[in-house]
Amino acid sequence: MKSRQDDAGLKAEALPNLWRNTLSQIPSVFGRLVYLSSLRNVNNGRYEHHGLTLLFGEDQANKALRKSHASVFAVWLTFNLEQQKADLELYFSGLTEDARTVLETWAKLAPYRNLIPSTVRGGERRVFAGDLTALLQTLRNAHGVADSDPDA
């Protein structure tokens, strides 16, 4: 039978466990953003990860994922446009779909809007959206992807 101290020690390990066993395996910061945002329940805003929940409990898993999402987002914002472009290209290189297909789909659906952590406000949201819009336009031009708006 585990003591309370054992449980506290396990719970304190949720964040390093997440980074050691999962996030460190994702080579791009943008890929980490995509992964972490995919774990956020769109109906209640809580992060859900079966393995972390089994090991550390629902609340600790949610906190570790929320904190990691905010941290990864903050790292992305520290990148200049050249670094963001390189990281985004690294992300694309790991996908099974080709970049052209992804860019065409993103132009129509804008799924990247869901990558922003819920704790991020005003200015940082605008910086992220502006940088990503510029990067995606540059990449669409490079890959010969037409704008999604025929009147553009």
CSV table of N, CA and C in Angstrom, one decimal:
chain,number,residue,atom,x,y,z
A,1,MET,N,0.8,-1.2,0.0
A,1,MET,CA,0.0,0.0,0.0
A,1,MET,C,0.9,1.2,0.0
A,2,LYS,N,0.5,2.2,-0.8
A,2,LYS,CA,1.3,3.4,-0.9
A,2,LYS,C,1.0,4.4,0.2
A,3,SER,N,2.0,5.1,0.6
A,3,SER,CA,1.7,6.2,1.6
A,3,SER,C,1.4,7.5,0.9
A,4,ARG,N,0.9,8.5,1.6
A,4,ARG,CA,0.6,9.8,1.1
A,4,ARG,C,1.9,10.4,0.5
A,5,GLN,N,3.0,10.1,1.2
A,5,GLN,CA,4.3,10.7,0.7
A,5,GLN,C,4.6,10.1,-0.7
A,6,ASP,N,4.4,8.8,-0.9
A,6,ASP,CA,4.7,8.2,-2.2
A,6,ASP,C,3.8,8.8,-3.2
A,7,ASP,N,2.5,9.0,-2.9
A,7,ASP,CA,1.6,9.7,-3.9
A,7,ASP,C,2.1,11.1,-4.2
A,8,ALA,N,2.5,11.8,-3.2
A,8,ALA,CA,3.0,13.2,-3.5
A,8,ALA,C,4.2,13.2,-4.4
A,9,GLY,N,5.1,12.2,-4.2
A,9,GLY,CA,6.3,12.1,-5.0
A,9,GLY,C,5.9,11.8,-6.4
A,10,LEU,N,5.0,10.9,-6.6
A,10,LEU,CA,4.6,10.5,-8.0
A,10,LEU,C,3.9,11.7,-8.7
A,11,LYS,N,3.1,12.5,-8.0
A,11,LYS,CA,2.4,13.6,-8.6
A,11,LYS,C,3.4,14.7,-9.0
A,12,ALA,N,4.4,14.8,-8.2
A,12,ALA,CA,5.4,15.9,-8.5
A,12,ALA,C,6.2,15.5,-9.8
A,13,GLU,N,6.1,14.3,-10.2
A,13,GLU,CA,6.9,13.8,-11.3
A,13,GLU,C,6.1,13.9,-12.6
A,14,ALA,N,4.8,14.4,-12.6
A,14,ALA,CA,4.0,14.4,-13.8
A,14,ALA,C,4.6,15.2,-14.9
A,15,LEU,N,5.1,16.4,-14.6
A,15,LEU,CA,5.7,17.3,-15.6
A,15,LEU,C,7.0,16.8,-16.2
A,16,PRO,N,7.9,16.4,-15.4
A,16,PRO,CA,9.1,15.8,-16.0
A,16,PRO,C,8.9,14.5,-16.8
A,17,ASN,N,7.9,13.7,-16.3
A,17,ASN,CA,7.6,12.5,-17.0
A,17,ASN,C,7.0,12.8,-18.4
A,18,LEU,N,6.1,13.8,-18.5
A,18,LEU,CA,5.6,14.2,-19.8
A,18,LEU,C,6.7,14.7,-20.7
A,19,TRP,N,7.6,15.5,-20.3
A,19,TRP,CA,8.7,15.9,-21.1
A,19,TRP,C,9.7,14.8,-21.5
A,20,ARG,N,10.0,14.0,-20.5
A,20,ARG,CA,11.0,12.9,-20.8
A,20,ARG,C,10.4,11.9,-21.8
A,21,ASN,N,9.2,11.5,-21.6
A,21,ASN,CA,8.6,10.3,-22.3
A,21,ASN,C,7.8,10.7,-23.5
A,22,THR,N,7.4,12.0,-23.6
A,22,THR,CA,6.6,12.3,-24.8
A,22,THR,C,7.1,13.5,-25.5
A,23,LEU,N,7.1,14.7,-24.9
A,23,LEU,CA,7.4,15.9,-25.6
A,23,LEU,C,8.8,15.9,-26.2
A,24,SER,N,9.8,15.3,-25.5
A,24,SER,CA,11.1,15.3,-26.0
A,24,SER,C,11.2,14.5,-27.3
A,25,GLN,N,10.3,13.7,-27.6
A,25,GLN,CA,10.3,12.8,-28.8
A,25,GLN,C,9.7,13.6,-30.0
A,26,ILE,N,9.1,14.7,-29.8
A,26,ILE,CA,8.6,15.5,-30.9
A,26,ILE,C,9.7,16.6,-31.3
A,27,PRO,N,10.2,16.5,-32.5
A,27,PRO,CA,11.4,17.3,-32.8
A,27,PRO,C,11.1,18.8,-33.0
A,28,SER,N,9.9,19.2,-33.3
A,28,SER,CA,9.6,20.6,-33.5
A,28,SER,C,8.8,21.2,-32.4
A,29,VAL,N,9.0,22.5,-32.1
A,29,VAL,CA,8.2,23.2,-31.1
A,29,VAL,C,6.8,23.3,-31.7
A,30,PHE,N,6.6,23.5,-32.9
A,30,PHE,CA,5.3,23.6,-33.5
A,30,PHE,C,4.6,22.3,-33.4
A,31,GLY,N,5.3,21.2,-33.6
A,31,GLY,CA,4.7,19.9,-33.4
A,31,GLY,C,4.2,19.6,-32.0
A,32,ARG,N,5.0,20.1,-31.0
A,32,ARG,CA,4.6,20.0,-29.6
A,32,ARG,C,3.3,20.8,-29.3
A,33,LEU,N,3.2,22.0,-30.0
A,33,LEU,CA,2.0,22.8,-29.8
A,33,LEU,C,0.8,22.1,-30.4
A,34,VAL,N,1.0,21.5,-31.5
A,34,VAL,CA,-0.1,20.7,-32.1
A,34,VAL,C,-0.5,19.6,-31.2
A,35,TYR,N,0.5,18.8,-30.7
A,35,TYR,CA,0.2,17.7,-29.9
A,35,TYR,C,-0.5,18.1,-28.6
A,36,LEU,N,0.0,19.1,-27.9
A,36,LEU,CA,-0.6,19.5,-26.6
A,36,LEU,C,-2.0,20.1,-26.8
A,37,SER,N,-2.2,20.9,-27.8
A,37,SER,CA,-3.5,21.4,-28.1
A,37,SER,C,-4.5,20.3,-28.4
A,38,SER,N,-4.0,19.2,-29.0
A,38,SER,CA,-4.9,18.1,-29.4
A,38,SER,C,-5.4,17.4,-28.1
A,39,LEU,N,-4.7,17.6,-27.0
A,39,LEU,CA,-5.1,16.9,-25.8
A,39,LEU,C,-6.1,17.7,-24.9
A,40,ARG,N,-6.4,18.9,-25.4
A,40,ARG,CA,-7.4,19.8,-24.7
A,40,ARG,C,-8.8,19.5,-25.2
A,41,ASN,N,-9.6,19.2,-24.2
A,41,ASN,CA,-11.0,18.9,-24.5
A,41,ASN,C,-11.7,20.1,-24.9
A,42,VAL,N,-12.3,20.2,-26.1
A,42,VAL,CA,-12.9,21.4,-26.6
A,42,VAL,C,-14.2,21.8,-25.9
A,43,ASN,N,-14.8,20.9,-25.2
A,43,ASN,CA,-16.0,21.1,-24.4
A,43,ASN,C,-15.8,21.7,-23.0
A,44,ASN,N,-14.7,21.3,-22.4
A,44,ASN,CA,-14.5,21.8,-21.0
A,44,ASN,C,-13.1,22.5,-20.8
A,45,GLY,N,-12.2,22.5,-21.8
A,45,GLY,CA,-10.9,23.1,-21.7
A,45,GLY,C,-9.9,22.4,-20.9
A,46,ARG,N,-10.2,21.2,-20.4
A,46,ARG,CA,-9.3,20.4,-19.6
A,46,ARG,C,-8.5,19.5,-20.6
A,47,TYR,N,-7.2,19.3,-20.1
A,47,TYR,CA,-6.3,18.4,-20.9
A,47,TYR,C,-6.5,17.0,-20.5
A,48,GLU,N,-6.5,16.1,-21.4
A,48,GLU,CA,-6.7,14.7,-21.1
A,48,GLU,C,-5.7,13.8,-21.8
A,49,HIS,N,-5.0,13.0,-21.0
A,49,HIS,CA,-4.0,12.1,-21.4
A,49,HIS,C,-4.1,10.9,-20.6
A,50,HIS,N,-4.5,9.8,-21.2
A,50,HIS,CA,-4.8,8.5,-20.5
A,50,HIS,C,-3.6,8.1,-19.7
A,51,GLY,N,-2.5,8.0,-20.2
A,51,GLY,CA,-1.3,7.5,-19.5
A,51,GLY,C,-0.9,8.3,-18.3
A,52,LEU,N,-0.9,9.6,-18.5
A,52,LEU,CA,-0.6,10.5,-17.4
A,52,LEU,C,-1.6,10.4,-16.3
A,53,THR,N,-2.9,10.3,-16.7
A,53,THR,CA,-4.0,10.2,-15.7
A,53,THR,C,-3.8,9.0,-14.9
A,54,LEU,N,-3.5,7.9,-15.6
A,54,LEU,CA,-3.3,6.6,-14.8
A,54,LEU,C,-2.2,6.7,-13.8
A,55,LEU,N,-1.1,7.3,-14.2
A,55,LEU,CA,0.0,7.4,-13.3
A,55,LEU,C,-0.1,8.5,-12.2
A,56,PHE,N,-0.7,9.6,-12.6
A,56,PHE,CA,-0.6,10.8,-11.7
A,56,PHE,C,-2.0,11.4,-11.3
A,57,GLY,N,-3.1,10.9,-11.8
A,57,GLY,CA,-4.4,11.4,-11.5
A,57,GLY,C,-4.8,12.5,-12.5
A,58,GLU,N,-6.1,12.7,-12.6
A,58,GLU,CA,-6.6,13.6,-13.6
A,58,GLU,C,-6.2,15.0,-13.4
A,59,ASP,N,-6.2,15.5,-12.2
A,59,ASP,CA,-5.8,16.9,-11.9
A,59,ASP,C,-4.3,17.2,-12.2
A,60,GLN,N,-3.5,16.3,-11.8
A,60,GLN,CA,-2.0,16.5,-12.0
A,60,GLN,C,-1.7,16.4,-13.5
A,61,ALA,N,-2.4,15.4,-14.2
A,61,ALA,CA,-2.2,15.3,-15.6
A,61,ALA,C,-2.6,16.6,-16.3
A,62,ASN,N,-3.8,17.1,-16.0
A,62,ASN,CA,-4.3,18.4,-16.5
A,62,ASN,C,-3.3,19.5,-16.3
A,63,LYS,N,-2.8,19.6,-15.1
A,63,LYS,CA,-1.9,20.7,-14.7
A,63,LYS,C,-0.6,20.6,-15.5
A,64,ALA,N,-0.1,19.4,-15.6
A,64,ALA,CA,1.2,19.2,-16.3
A,64,ALA,C,1.0,19.6,-17.8
A,65,LEU,N,-0.1,19.2,-18.4
A,65,LEU,CA,-0.3,19.4,-19.8
A,65,LEU,C,-0.6,20.9,-20.0
A,66,ARG,N,-1.4,21.5,-19.2
A,66,ARG,CA,-1.7,23.0,-19.3
A,66,ARG,C,-0.4,23.8,-19.2
A,67,LYS,N,0.4,23.5,-18.2
A,67,LYS,CA,1.7,24.2,-18.0
A,67,LYS,C,2.6,24.0,-19.2
A,68,SER,N,2.7,22.8,-19.7
A,68,SER,CA,3.6,22.5,-20.8
A,68,SER,C,3.1,23.2,-22.1
A,69,HIS,N,1.8,23.3,-22.3
A,69,HIS,CA,1.2,23.9,-23.5
A,69,HIS,C,1.6,25.4,-23.4
A,70,ALA,N,1.4,26.1,-22.3
A,70,ALA,CA,1.8,27.5,-22.1
A,70,ALA,C,3.3,27.7,-22.3
A,71,SER,N,4.1,26.8,-21.8
A,71,SER,CA,5.6,26.9,-21.9
A,71,SER,C,6.0,26.7,-23.4
A,72,VAL,N,5.5,25.8,-24.1
A,72,VAL,CA,5.9,25.5,-25.5
A,72,VAL,C,5.4,26.7,-26.3
A,73,PHE,N,4.2,27.3,-26.0
A,73,PHE,CA,3.7,28.4,-26.8
A,73,PHE,C,4.7,29.6,-26.5
A,74,ALA,N,5.1,29.8,-25.3
A,74,ALA,CA,6.0,30.9,-25.0
A,74,ALA,C,7.3,30.8,-25.7
A,75,VAL,N,7.8,29.5,-25.8
A,75,VAL,CA,9.1,29.3,-26.6
A,75,VAL,C,8.9,29.7,-28.1
A,76,TRP,N,7.8,29.2,-28.6
A,76,TRP,CA,7.5,29.6,-30.1
A,76,TRP,C,7.5,31.1,-30.3
A,77,LEU,N,6.9,31.8,-29.3
A,77,LEU,CA,6.9,33.3,-29.5
A,77,LEU,C,8.3,33.9,-29.4
A,78,THR,N,9.2,33.3,-28.7
A,78,THR,CA,10.6,33.8,-28.7
A,78,THR,C,11.3,33.7,-30.0
A,79,PHE,N,10.9,32.8,-30.9
A,79,PHE,CA,11.5,32.6,-32.1
A,79,PHE,C,11.3,33.8,-33.1
A,80,ASN,N,12.3,34.2,-33.8
A,80,ASN,CA,12.1,35.2,-34.9
A,80,ASN,C,11.4,34.4,-36.1
A,81,LEU,N,11.0,35.2,-37.1
A,81,LEU,CA,10.3,34.6,-38.2
A,81,LEU,C,11.1,33.5,-38.9
A,82,GLU,N,12.4,33.7,-39.0
A,82,GLU,CA,13.2,32.7,-39.7
A,82,GLU,C,13.3,31.4,-38.9
A,83,GLN,N,13.4,31.5,-37.6
A,83,GLN,CA,13.4,30.3,-36.7
A,83,GLN,C,12.0,29.6,-36.8
A,84,GLN,N,10.9,30.4,-36.7
A,84,GLN,CA,9.6,29.9,-36.8
A,84,GLN,C,9.4,29.1,-38.2
A,85,LYS,N,9.9,29.7,-39.2
A,85,LYS,CA,9.7,29.1,-40.6
A,85,LYS,C,10.5,27.8,-40.6
A,86,ALA,N,11.7,27.7,-40.1
A,86,ALA,CA,12.5,26.5,-40.0
A,86,ALA,C,11.8,25.4,-39.2
A,87,ASP,N,11.2,25.9,-38.0
A,87,ASP,CA,10.6,24.9,-37.2
A,87,ASP,C,9.3,24.4,-37.8
A,88,LEU,N,8.5,25.3,-38.5
A,88,LEU,CA,7.3,24.9,-39.2
A,88,LEU,C,7.7,23.9,-40.3
A,89,GLU,N,8.7,24.1,-41.0
A,89,GLU,CA,9.2,23.2,-42.1
A,89,GLU,C,9.6,21.9,-41.5
A,90,LEU,N,10.2,21.9,-40.3
A,90,LEU,CA,10.6,20.6,-39.7
A,90,LEU,C,9.3,19.9,-39.3
A,91,TYR,N,8.3,20.6,-38.8
A,91,TYR,CA,7.0,19.9,-38.5
A,91,TYR,C,6.4,19.3,-39.8
A,92,PHE,N,6.4,20.1,-40.9
A,92,PHE,CA,5.8,19.5,-42.1
A,92,PHE,C,6.6,18.3,-42.6
A,93,SER,N,7.9,18.3,-42.4
A,93,SER,CA,8.7,17.2,-42.9
A,93,SER,C,8.4,15.9,-42.2
A,94,GLY,N,7.8,16.0,-41.0
A,94,GLY,CA,7.4,14.7,-40.3
A,94,GLY,C,6.0,14.3,-40.5
A,95,LEU,N,5.3,15.0,-41.3
A,95,LEU,CA,3.9,14.6,-41.6
A,95,LEU,C,3.8,13.6,-42.8
A,96,THR,N,2.8,12.8,-42.8
A,96,THR,CA,2.6,11.9,-43.9
A,96,THR,C,2.0,12.6,-45.1
A,97,GLU,N,1.3,13.7,-44.9
A,97,GLU,CA,0.7,14.5,-46.0
A,97,GLU,C,1.8,15.4,-46.5
A,98,ASP,N,1.7,15.7,-47.8
A,98,ASP,CA,2.7,16.6,-48.3
A,98,ASP,C,2.4,18.1,-47.9
A,99,ALA,N,3.4,18.9,-47.9
A,99,ALA,CA,3.2,20.3,-47.4
A,99,ALA,C,2.1,21.0,-48.2
A,100,ARG,N,2.0,20.8,-49.4
A,100,ARG,CA,1.1,21.5,-50.3
A,100,ARG,C,-0.4,21.2,-49.8
A,101,THR,N,-0.6,19.9,-49.5
A,101,THR,CA,-2.0,19.5,-49.1
A,101,THR,C,-2.3,20.2,-47.7
A,102,VAL,N,-1.3,20.1,-46.8
A,102,VAL,CA,-1.5,20.7,-45.5
A,102,VAL,C,-1.8,22.2,-45.6
A,103,LEU,N,-1.0,22.9,-46.5
A,103,LEU,CA,-1.2,24.4,-46.6
A,103,LEU,C,-2.5,24.7,-47.2
A,104,GLU,N,-3.0,23.9,-48.2
A,104,GLU,CA,-4.3,24.1,-48.8
A,104,GLU,C,-5.4,23.9,-47.8
A,105,THR,N,-5.3,22.9,-47.0
A,105,THR,CA,-6.3,22.6,-45.9
A,105,THR,C,-6.3,23.7,-44.9
A,106,TRP,N,-5.1,24.1,-44.4
A,106,TRP,CA,-5.0,25.1,-43.4
A,106,TRP,C,-5.5,26.5,-43.9
A,107,ALA,N,-5.4,26.7,-45.2
A,107,ALA,CA,-5.9,28.0,-45.8
A,107,ALA,C,-7.5,28.0,-45.7
A,108,LYS,N,-8.1,26.8,-45.8
A,108,LYS,CA,-9.5,26.7,-45.7
A,108,LYS,C,-10.0,26.6,-44.3
A,109,LEU,N,-9.4,25.8,-43.5
A,109,LEU,CA,-9.9,25.5,-42.1
A,109,LEU,C,-9.3,26.3,-41.0
A,110,ALA,N,-8.1,26.8,-41.2
A,110,ALA,CA,-7.3,27.5,-40.1
A,110,ALA,C,-7.3,26.8,-38.8
A,111,PRO,N,-6.9,25.5,-38.8
A,111,PRO,CA,-6.9,24.8,-37.5
A,111,PRO,C,-5.9,25.3,-36.5
A,112,TYR,N,-4.9,26.0,-37.0
A,112,TYR,CA,-3.8,26.5,-36.1
A,112,TYR,C,-4.4,27.5,-35.1
A,113,ARG,N,-5.6,28.0,-35.3
A,113,ARG,CA,-6.2,28.9,-34.3
A,113,ARG,C,-6.4,28.2,-32.9
A,114,ASN,N,-6.5,26.9,-33.0
A,114,ASN,CA,-6.7,26.1,-31.8
A,114,ASN,C,-5.4,25.8,-31.0
A,115,LEU,N,-4.3,26.3,-31.5
A,115,LEU,CA,-3.0,25.9,-30.9
A,115,LEU,C,-2.7,26.9,-29.7
A,116,ILE,N,-3.4,28.0,-29.6
A,116,ILE,CA,-3.2,28.9,-28.6
A,116,ILE,C,-3.7,28.5,-27.2
A,117,PRO,N,-2.9,28.4,-26.2
A,117,PRO,CA,-3.4,28.1,-24.9
A,117,PRO,C,-4.5,29.0,-24.4
A,118,SER,N,-5.4,28.5,-23.6
A,118,SER,CA,-6.5,29.4,-23.2
A,118,SER,C,-6.1,30.5,-22.2
A,119,THR,N,-4.9,30.4,-21.6
A,119,THR,CA,-4.4,31.4,-20.7
A,119,THR,C,-3.8,32.6,-21.4
A,120,VAL,N,-3.5,32.4,-22.7
A,120,VAL,CA,-2.9,33.5,-23.5
A,120,VAL,C,-3.9,34.6,-23.9
A,121,ARG,N,-3.5,35.8,-23.7
A,121,ARG,CA,-4.5,36.9,-23.9
A,121,ARG,C,-3.9,37.8,-25.0
A,122,GLY,N,-4.7,38.8,-25.4
A,122,GLY,CA,-4.5,39.9,-26.4
A,122,GLY,C,-3.3,39.9,-27.2
A,123,GLY,N,-2.3,40.5,-26.8
A,123,GLY,CA,-1.1,40.8,-27.5
A,123,GLY,C,-0.4,39.5,-28.1
A,124,GLU,N,-0.2,38.6,-27.2
A,124,GLU,CA,0.4,37.3,-27.6
A,124,GLU,C,-0.4,36.6,-28.6
A,125,ARG,N,-1.7,36.6,-28.5
A,125,ARG,CA,-2.6,36.0,-29.5
A,125,ARG,C,-2.4,36.6,-30.9
A,126,ARG,N,-2.3,38.0,-30.8
A,126,ARG,CA,-2.2,38.7,-32.1
A,126,ARG,C,-0.8,38.5,-32.7
A,127,VAL,N,0.2,38.4,-31.9
A,127,VAL,CA,1.6,38.1,-32.4
A,127,VAL,C,1.6,36.7,-33.1
A,128,PHE,N,1.1,35.7,-32.4
A,128,PHE,CA,1.0,34.4,-32.9
A,128,PHE,C,0.3,34.3,-34.2
A,129,ALA,N,-0.9,34.9,-34.2
A,129,ALA,CA,-1.7,34.9,-35.5
A,129,ALA,C,-1.1,35.6,-36.6
A,130,GLY,N,-0.5,36.8,-36.3
A,130,GLY,CA,0.2,37.6,-37.3
A,130,GLY,C,1.4,36.9,-37.9
A,131,ASP,N,2.2,36.3,-37.0
A,131,ASP,CA,3.4,35.6,-37.5
A,131,ASP,C,3.0,34.4,-38.3
A,132,LEU,N,2.1,33.6,-37.8
A,132,LEU,CA,1.7,32.4,-38.5
A,132,LEU,C,1.0,32.7,-39.9
A,133,THR,N,0.3,33.8,-39.9
A,133,THR,CA,-0.4,34.2,-41.2
A,133,THR,C,0.7,34.5,-42.2
A,134,ALA,N,1.7,35.3,-41.8
A,134,ALA,CA,2.8,35.7,-42.7
A,134,ALA,C,3.6,34.4,-43.1
A,135,LEU,N,3.9,33.6,-42.2
A,135,LEU,CA,4.7,32.3,-42.5
A,135,LEU,C,3.9,31.5,-43.5
A,136,LEU,N,2.6,31.3,-43.2
A,136,LEU,CA,1.8,30.4,-44.1
A,136,LEU,C,1.7,31.0,-45.5
A,137,GLN,N,1.6,32.3,-45.6
A,137,GLN,CA,1.6,33.0,-46.9
A,137,GLN,C,2.9,32.7,-47.7
A,138,THR,N,4.0,32.9,-47.0
A,138,THR,CA,5.3,32.6,-47.5
A,138,THR,C,5.4,31.2,-48.0
A,139,LEU,N,5.0,30.2,-47.2
A,139,LEU,CA,5.0,28.8,-47.6
A,139,LEU,C,4.1,28.5,-48.7
A,140,ARG,N,2.9,29.1,-48.7
A,140,ARG,CA,1.9,28.9,-49.8
A,140,ARG,C,2.6,29.3,-51.1
A,141,ASN,N,3.2,30.5,-51.1
A,141,ASN,CA,3.8,31.0,-52.3
A,141,ASN,C,4.9,30.1,-52.7
A,142,ALA,N,5.7,29.6,-51.8
A,142,ALA,CA,6.9,28.7,-52.1
A,142,ALA,C,6.4,27.3,-52.7
A,143,HIS,N,5.2,26.9,-52.3
A,143,HIS,CA,4.7,25.6,-52.7
A,143,HIS,C,3.6,25.7,-53.8
A,144,GLY,N,3.4,27.0,-54.3
A,144,GLY,CA,2.4,27.2,-55.4
A,144,GLY,C,1.0,26.9,-55.0
A,145,VAL,N,0.7,27.2,-53.7
A,145,VAL,CA,-0.7,27.1,-53.2
A,145,VAL,C,-1.4,28.4,-53.4
A,146,ALA,N,-2.6,28.3,-54.1
A,146,ALA,CA,-3.4,29.6,-54.3
A,146,ALA,C,-4.1,29.9,-53.0
A,147,ASP,N,-4.4,31.2,-52.8
A,147,ASP,CA,-5.1,31.7,-51.7
A,147,ASP,C,-6.5,31.0,-51.7
A,148,SER,N,-7.1,30.8,-50.5
A,148,SER,CA,-8.4,30.1,-50.4
A,148,SER,C,-9.5,31.1,-50.8
A,149,ASP,N,-9.2,32.4,-50.8
A,149,ASP,CA,-10.2,33.3,-51.2
A,149,ASP,C,-10.0,33.7,-52.6
A,150,PRO,N,-10.9,33.3,-53.5
A,150,PRO,CA,-10.7,33.6,-55.0
A,150,PRO,C,-10.7,35.1,-55.3
A,151,ASP,N,-11.2,35.9,-54.4
A,151,ASP,CA,-11.2,37.4,-54.6
A,151,ASP,C,-9.9,38.0,-54.1
A,152,ALA,N,-9.1,37.3,-53.4
A,152,ALA,CA,-7.9,37.8,-52.8
A,152,ALA,C,-6.8,38.2,-53.9
